mmCIF file of C-alpha atoms in Angstrom:
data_model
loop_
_atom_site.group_PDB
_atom_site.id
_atom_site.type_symbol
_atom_site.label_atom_id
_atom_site.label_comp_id
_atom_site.label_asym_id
_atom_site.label_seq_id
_atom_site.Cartn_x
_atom_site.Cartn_y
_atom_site.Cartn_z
ATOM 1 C CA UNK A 1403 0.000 0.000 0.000
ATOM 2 C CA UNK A 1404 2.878 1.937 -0.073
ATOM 3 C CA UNK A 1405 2.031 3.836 -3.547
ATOM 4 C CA UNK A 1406 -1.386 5.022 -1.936
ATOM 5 C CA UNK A 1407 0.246 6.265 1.133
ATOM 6 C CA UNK A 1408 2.556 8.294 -1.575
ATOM 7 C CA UNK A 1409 -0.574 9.681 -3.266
ATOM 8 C CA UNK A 1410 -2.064 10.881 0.060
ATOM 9 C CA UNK A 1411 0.824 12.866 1.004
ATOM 10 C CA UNK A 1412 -0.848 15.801 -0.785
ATOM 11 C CA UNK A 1413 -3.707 15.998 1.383
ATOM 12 C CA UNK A 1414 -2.609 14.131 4.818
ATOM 13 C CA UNK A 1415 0.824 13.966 4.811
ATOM 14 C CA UNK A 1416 1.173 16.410 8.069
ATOM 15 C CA UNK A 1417 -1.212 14.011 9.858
ATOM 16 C CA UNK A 1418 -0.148 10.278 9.080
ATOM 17 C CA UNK A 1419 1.778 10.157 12.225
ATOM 18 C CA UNK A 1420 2.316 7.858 14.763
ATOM 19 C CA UNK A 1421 -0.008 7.702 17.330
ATOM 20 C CA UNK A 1422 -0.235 8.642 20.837
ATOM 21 C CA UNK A 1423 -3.064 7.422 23.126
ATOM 22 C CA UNK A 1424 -4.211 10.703 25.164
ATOM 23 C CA UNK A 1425 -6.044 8.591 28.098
ATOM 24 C CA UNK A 1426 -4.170 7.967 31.336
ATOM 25 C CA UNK A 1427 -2.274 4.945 32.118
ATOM 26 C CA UNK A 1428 -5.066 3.781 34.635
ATOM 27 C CA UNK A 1429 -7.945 4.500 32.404
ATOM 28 C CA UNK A 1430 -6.758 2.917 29.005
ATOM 29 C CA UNK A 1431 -7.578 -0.785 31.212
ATOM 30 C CA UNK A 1432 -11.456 0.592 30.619
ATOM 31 C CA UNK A 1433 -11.053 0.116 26.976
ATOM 32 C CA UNK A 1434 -10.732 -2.778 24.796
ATOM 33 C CA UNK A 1435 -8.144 -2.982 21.873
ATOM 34 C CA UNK A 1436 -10.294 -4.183 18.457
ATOM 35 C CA UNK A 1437 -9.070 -4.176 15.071
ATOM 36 C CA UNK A 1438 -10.694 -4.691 11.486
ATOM 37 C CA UNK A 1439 -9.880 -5.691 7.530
ATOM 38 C CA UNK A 1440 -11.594 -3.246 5.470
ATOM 39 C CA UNK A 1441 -12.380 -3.491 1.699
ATOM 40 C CA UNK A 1442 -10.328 -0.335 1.302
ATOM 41 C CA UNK A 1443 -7.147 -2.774 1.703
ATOM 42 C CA UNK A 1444 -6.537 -0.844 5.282
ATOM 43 C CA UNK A 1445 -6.123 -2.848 8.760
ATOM 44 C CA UNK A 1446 -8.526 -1.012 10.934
ATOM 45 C CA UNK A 1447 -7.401 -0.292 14.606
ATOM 46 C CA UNK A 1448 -9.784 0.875 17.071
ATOM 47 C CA UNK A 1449 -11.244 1.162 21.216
ATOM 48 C CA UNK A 1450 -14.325 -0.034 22.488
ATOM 49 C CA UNK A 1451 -15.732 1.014 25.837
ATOM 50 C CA UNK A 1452 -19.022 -0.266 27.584
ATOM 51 C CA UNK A 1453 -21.353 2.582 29.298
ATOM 52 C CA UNK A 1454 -20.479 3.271 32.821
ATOM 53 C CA UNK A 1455 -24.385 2.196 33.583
ATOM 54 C CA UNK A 1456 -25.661 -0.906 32.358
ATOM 55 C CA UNK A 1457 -27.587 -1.515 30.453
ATOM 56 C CA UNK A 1458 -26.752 -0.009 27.351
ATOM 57 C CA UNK A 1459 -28.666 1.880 25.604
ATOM 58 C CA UNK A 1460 -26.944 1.868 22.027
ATOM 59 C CA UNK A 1461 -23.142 1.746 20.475
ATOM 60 C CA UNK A 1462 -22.373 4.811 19.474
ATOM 61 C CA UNK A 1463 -19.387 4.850 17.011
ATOM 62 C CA UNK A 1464 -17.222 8.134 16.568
ATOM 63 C CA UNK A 1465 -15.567 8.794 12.975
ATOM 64 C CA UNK A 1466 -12.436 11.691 13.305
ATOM 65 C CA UNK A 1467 -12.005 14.266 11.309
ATOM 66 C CA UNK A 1468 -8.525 14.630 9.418
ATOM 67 C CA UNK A 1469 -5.620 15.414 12.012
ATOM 68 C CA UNK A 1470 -3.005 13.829 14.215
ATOM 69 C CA UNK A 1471 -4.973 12.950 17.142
ATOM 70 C CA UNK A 1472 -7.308 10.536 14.600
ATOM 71 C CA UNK A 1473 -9.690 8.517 16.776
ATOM 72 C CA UNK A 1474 -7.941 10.524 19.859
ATOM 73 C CA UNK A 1475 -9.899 13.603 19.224
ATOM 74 C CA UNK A 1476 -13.120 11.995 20.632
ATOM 75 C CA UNK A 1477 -11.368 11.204 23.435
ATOM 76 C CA UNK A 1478 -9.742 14.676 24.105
ATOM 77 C CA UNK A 1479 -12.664 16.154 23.215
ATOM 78 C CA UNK A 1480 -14.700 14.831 26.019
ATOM 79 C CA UNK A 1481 -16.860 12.715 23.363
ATOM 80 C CA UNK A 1482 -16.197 9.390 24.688
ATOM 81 C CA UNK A 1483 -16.858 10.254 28.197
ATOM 82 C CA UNK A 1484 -19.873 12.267 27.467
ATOM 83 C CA UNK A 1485 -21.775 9.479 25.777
ATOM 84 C CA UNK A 1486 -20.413 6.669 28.622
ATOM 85 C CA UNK A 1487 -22.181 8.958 30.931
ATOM 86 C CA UNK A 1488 -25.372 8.778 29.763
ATOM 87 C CA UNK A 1489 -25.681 4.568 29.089
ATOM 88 C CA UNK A 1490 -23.791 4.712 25.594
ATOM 89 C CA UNK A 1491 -20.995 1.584 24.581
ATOM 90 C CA UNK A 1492 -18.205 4.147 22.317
ATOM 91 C CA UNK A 1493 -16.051 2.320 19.630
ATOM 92 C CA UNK A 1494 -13.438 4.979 17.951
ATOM 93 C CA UNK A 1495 -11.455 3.668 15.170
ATOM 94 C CA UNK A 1496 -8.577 4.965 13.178
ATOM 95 C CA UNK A 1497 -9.583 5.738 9.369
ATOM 96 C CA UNK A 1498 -7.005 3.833 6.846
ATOM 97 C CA UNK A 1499 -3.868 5.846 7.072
ATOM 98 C CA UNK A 1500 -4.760 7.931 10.054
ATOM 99 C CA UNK A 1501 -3.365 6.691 13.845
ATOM 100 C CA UNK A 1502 -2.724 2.975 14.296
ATOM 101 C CA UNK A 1503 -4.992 1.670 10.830
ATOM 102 C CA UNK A 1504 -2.410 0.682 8.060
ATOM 103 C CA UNK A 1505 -2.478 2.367 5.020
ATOM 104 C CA UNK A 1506 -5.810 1.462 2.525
ATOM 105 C CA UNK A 1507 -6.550 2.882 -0.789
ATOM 106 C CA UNK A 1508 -8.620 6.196 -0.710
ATOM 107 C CA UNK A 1509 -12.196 4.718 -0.139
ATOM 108 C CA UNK A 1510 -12.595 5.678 3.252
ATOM 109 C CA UNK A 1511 -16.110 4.423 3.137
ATOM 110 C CA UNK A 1512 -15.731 0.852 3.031
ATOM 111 C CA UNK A 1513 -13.560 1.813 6.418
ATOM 112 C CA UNK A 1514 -16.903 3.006 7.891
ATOM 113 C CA UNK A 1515 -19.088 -0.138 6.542
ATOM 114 C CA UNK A 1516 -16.324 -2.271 8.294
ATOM 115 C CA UNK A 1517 -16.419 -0.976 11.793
ATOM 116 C CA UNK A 1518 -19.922 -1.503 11.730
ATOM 117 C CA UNK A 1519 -19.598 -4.725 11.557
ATOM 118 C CA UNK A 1520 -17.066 -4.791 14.132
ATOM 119 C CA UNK A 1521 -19.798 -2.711 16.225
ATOM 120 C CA UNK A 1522 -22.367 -4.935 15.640
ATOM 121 C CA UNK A 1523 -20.441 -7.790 16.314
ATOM 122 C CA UNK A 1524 -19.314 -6.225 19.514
ATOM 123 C CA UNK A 1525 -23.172 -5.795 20.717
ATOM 124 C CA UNK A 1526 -25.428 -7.984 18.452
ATOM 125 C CA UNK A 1527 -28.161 -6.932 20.604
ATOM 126 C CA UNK A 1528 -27.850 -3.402 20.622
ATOM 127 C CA UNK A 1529 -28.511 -0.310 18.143
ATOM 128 C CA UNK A 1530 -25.855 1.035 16.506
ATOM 129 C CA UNK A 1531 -25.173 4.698 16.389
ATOM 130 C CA UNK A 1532 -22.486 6.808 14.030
ATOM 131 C CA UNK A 1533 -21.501 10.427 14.712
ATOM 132 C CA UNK A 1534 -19.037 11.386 12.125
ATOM 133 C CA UNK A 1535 -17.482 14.652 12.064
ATOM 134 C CA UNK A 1536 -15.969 16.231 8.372
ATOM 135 C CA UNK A 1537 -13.621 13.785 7.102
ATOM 136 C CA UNK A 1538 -15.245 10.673 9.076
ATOM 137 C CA UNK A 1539 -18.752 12.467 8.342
ATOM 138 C CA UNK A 1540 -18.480 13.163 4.391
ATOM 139 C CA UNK A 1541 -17.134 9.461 3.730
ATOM 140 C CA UNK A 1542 -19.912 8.402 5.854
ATOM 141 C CA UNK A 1543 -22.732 9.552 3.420
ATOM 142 C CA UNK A 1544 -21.476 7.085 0.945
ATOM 143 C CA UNK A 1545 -20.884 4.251 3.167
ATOM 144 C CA UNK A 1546 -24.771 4.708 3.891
ATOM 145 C CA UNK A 1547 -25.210 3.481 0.572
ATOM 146 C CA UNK A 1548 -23.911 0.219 1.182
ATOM 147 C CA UNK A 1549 -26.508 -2.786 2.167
ATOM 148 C CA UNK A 1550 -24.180 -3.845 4.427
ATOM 149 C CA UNK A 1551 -23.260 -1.166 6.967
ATOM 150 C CA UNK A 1552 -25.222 -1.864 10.268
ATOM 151 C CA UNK A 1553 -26.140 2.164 11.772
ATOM 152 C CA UNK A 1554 -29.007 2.244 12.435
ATOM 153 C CA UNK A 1555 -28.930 6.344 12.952
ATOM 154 C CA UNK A 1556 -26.322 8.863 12.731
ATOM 155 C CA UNK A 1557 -25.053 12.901 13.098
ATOM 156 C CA UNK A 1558 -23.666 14.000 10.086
ATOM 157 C CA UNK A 1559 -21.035 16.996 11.198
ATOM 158 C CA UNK A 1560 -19.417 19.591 8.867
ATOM 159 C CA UNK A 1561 -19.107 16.980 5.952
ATOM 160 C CA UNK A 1562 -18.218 18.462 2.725
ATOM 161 C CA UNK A 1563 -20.329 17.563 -0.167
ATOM 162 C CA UNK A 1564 -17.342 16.767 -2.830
ATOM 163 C CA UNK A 1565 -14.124 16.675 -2.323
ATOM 164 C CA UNK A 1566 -13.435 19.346 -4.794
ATOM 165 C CA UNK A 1567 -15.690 22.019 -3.064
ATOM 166 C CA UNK A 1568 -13.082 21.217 0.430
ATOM 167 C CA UNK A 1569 -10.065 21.139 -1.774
ATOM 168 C CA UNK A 1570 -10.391 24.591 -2.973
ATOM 169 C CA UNK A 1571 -9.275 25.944 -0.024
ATOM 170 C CA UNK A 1572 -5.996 24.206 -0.226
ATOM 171 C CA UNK A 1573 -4.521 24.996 -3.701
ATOM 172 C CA UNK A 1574 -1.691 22.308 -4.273
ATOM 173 C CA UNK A 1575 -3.963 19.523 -3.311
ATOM 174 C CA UNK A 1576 -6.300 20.994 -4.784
ATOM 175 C CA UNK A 1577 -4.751 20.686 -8.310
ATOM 176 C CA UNK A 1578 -3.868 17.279 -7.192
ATOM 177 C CA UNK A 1579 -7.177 16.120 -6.690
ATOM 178 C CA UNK A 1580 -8.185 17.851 -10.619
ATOM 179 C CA UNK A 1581 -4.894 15.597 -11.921
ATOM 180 C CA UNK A 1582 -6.424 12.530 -9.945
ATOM 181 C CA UNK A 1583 -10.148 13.362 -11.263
ATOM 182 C CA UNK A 1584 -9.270 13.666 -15.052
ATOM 183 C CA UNK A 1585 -7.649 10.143 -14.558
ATOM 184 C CA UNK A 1586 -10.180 8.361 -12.613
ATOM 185 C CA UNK A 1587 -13.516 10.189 -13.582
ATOM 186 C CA UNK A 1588 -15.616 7.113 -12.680
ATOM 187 C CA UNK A 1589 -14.257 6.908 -9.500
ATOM 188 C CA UNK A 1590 -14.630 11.057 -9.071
ATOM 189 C CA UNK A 1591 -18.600 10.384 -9.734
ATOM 190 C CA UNK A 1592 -18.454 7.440 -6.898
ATOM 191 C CA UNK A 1593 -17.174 9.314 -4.583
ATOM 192 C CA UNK A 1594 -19.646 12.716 -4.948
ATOM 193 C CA UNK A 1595 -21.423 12.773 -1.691
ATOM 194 C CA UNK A 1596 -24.193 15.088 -2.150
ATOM 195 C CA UNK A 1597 -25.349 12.615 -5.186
ATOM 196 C CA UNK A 1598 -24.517 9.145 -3.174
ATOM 197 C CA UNK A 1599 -26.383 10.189 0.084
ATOM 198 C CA UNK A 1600 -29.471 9.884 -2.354
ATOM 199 C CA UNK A 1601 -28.862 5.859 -2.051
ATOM 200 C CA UNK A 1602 -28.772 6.346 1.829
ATOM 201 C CA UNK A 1603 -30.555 2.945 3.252
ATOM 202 C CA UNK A 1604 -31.151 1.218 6.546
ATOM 203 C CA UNK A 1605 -31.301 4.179 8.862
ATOM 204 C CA UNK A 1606 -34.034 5.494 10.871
ATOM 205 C CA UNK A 1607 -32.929 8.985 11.048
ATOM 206 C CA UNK A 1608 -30.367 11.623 10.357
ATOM 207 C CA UNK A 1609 -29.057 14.611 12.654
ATOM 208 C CA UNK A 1610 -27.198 17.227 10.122
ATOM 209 C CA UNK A 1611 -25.273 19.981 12.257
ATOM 210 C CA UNK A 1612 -22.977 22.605 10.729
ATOM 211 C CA UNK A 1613 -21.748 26.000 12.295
ATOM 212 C CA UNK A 1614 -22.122 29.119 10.307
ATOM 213 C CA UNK A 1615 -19.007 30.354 10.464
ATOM 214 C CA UNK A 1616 -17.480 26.966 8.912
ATOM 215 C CA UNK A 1617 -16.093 28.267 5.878
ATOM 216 C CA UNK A 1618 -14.504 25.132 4.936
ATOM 217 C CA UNK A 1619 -18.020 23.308 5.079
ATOM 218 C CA UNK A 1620 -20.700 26.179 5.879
ATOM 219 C CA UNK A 1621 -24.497 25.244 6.184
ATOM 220 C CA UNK A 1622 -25.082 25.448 2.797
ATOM 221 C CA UNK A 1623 -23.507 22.225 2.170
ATOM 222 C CA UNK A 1624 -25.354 20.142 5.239
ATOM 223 C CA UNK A 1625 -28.890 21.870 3.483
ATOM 224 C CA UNK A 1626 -27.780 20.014 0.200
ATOM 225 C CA UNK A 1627 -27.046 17.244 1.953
ATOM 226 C CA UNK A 1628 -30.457 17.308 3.420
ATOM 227 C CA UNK A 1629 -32.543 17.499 0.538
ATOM 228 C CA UNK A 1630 -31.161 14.965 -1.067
ATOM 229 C CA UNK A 1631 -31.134 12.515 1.782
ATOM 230 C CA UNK A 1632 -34.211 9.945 1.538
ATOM 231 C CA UNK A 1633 -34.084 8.974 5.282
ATOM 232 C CA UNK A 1634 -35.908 11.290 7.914
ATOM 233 C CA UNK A 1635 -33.783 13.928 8.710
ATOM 234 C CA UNK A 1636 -33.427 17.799 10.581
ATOM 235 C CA UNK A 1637 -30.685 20.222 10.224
ATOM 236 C CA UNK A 1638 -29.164 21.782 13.293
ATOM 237 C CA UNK A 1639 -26.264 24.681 12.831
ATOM 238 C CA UNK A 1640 -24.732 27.147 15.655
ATOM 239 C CA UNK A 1641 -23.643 30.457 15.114
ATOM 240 C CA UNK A 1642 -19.900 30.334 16.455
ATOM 241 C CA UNK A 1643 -17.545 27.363 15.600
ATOM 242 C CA UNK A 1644 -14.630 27.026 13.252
ATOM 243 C CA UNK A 1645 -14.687 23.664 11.542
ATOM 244 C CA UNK A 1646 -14.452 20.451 13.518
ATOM 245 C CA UNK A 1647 -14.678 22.595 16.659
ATOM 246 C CA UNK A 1648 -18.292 23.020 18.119
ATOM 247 C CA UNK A 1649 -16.990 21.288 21.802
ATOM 248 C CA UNK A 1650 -14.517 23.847 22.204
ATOM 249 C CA UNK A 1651 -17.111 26.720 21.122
ATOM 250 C CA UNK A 1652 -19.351 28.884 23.286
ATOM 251 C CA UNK A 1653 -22.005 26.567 21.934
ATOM 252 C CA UNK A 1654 -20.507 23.552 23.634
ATOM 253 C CA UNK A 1655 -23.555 23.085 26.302
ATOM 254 C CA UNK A 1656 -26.211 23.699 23.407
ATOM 255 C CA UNK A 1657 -24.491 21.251 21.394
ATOM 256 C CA UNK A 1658 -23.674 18.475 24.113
ATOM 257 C CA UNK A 1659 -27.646 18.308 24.448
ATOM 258 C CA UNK A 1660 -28.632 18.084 21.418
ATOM 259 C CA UNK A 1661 -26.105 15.483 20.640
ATOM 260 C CA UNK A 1662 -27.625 13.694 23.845
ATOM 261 C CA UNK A 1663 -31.452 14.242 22.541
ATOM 262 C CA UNK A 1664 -30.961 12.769 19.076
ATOM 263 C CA UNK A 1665 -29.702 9.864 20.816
ATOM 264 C CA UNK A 1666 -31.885 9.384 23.621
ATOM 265 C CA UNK A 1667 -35.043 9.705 20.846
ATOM 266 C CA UNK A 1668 -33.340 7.140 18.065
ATOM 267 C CA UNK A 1669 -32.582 4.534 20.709
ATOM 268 C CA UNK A 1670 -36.939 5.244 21.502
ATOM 269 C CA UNK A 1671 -37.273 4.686 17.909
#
């Protein structure tokens, strides 16, 4: 996989780095070590925690967004706690090429089906939950697609709609990613997420939140995203965030709740 890990240098070379686990020496004994083989060629590497309260009421699992920390952010964050709190199993994974998962090609969504099944494996008898934020939230819409992911609901968070309308912002990879389209334009039209989240199937319900002062991935894009979904859906955006960081925002409370509401009323579901 070496020649993909070559071609992502352009867009994640600052954050394909080793990995660091930010929980405390004592707490890391709470979580259990898991690891997957996803379609994308990528071994998956991942934590799974069970609620603090018993019994469960779901497994919620956490996609990153692009950076060093990977599947670390939920945990800095206050994510993985936040959810154990309130009677919620976590799983956080590393996307192919990110933290501790090997290298894969660049179909990040067949990452996403395959934790599912990990998920579901994990807790048969449970619900399973996805809250993906920008990179693990746009690669999301297309693994909904796929017959065989098992969510069962999920938060959608500051997800681009194509790659190229991200890219923009960051002109060399950006002409990368045109050299890459005009060679691959079949893949380019598999990979468009506002038209692929119109074959979304097996999930009861959607939570799309964005922050207006995203400029990477403003509202706009979560509103196109919306009407094209086909499962029931609602749109929730803030006023005050930069991307990928609504928990560190004046509108963390707000947010923390409705995170917490959209769970509590999909596991009622």
């Amino acid at each position: 996989m070496y020649i993909y890990k070559l071609l992502k240098k352009p867009f994640f070379g600052n954050f394909m780095v080793k990995w660091r686990n930010p929980l405390p020496e004592a707490e890391q004994k709470q979580w259990q070590p898991i690891q997957s083989t996803s379609k994308s060629g990528g071994t998956l590497f991942g934590l799974f925690a069970a609620a603090h309260s018993q019994p469960a009421k779901a497994t919620i699992v956490l996609g990153h967004p692009m950076g060093k920390e990977a599947k670390g952010y939920f945990i800095k964050n206050g994510y993985t706690e936040l959810l154990r709190n309130n009677q919620y199993n976590v799983l956080v994974f590393d996307i192919n090429g990110f933290g501790e998962s090997t290298h894969g090609n660049f179909s990040y969504f067949d990452d996403i089906v395959a934790i599912s099944t990990k998920a579901k494996e994990l807790t048969p008898d449970l619900p399973i939950g996805y809250h993906g934020i920008s990179l693990g939230a746009q690669w999301a819409t297309i693994a909904f697609a796929d017959p065989a992911h098992q969510y069962n609901f999920a938060i959608i968070e500051s997800a681009a709609t194509t790659l190229d309308e991200f890219w923009i912002n960051f002109p060399f990879a950006y002409r990368v990613l045109k050299l890459m389209n005009s060679i691959m334009p079949g893949y380019k039209r598999k990979i468009t997420m506002v038209e692929r989240i119109k074959e979304a199937k097996n999930l009861d319900s959607v939570l799309f939140i964005y922050s207006k002062a995203d400029t990477w991935t403003p509202p706009e894009m979560g509103r196109r995203f919306q009407q094209n979904c086909p499962v029931p859906s609602e749109f929730w955006e803030i006023e005050h965030a930069q991307h990928a960081s609504i928990m560190k925002s004046e509108h963390r409370e707000e947010y923390v709740q409705k995170i917490l509401d959209y769970f509590d009323e999909a596991t009622r579901l």
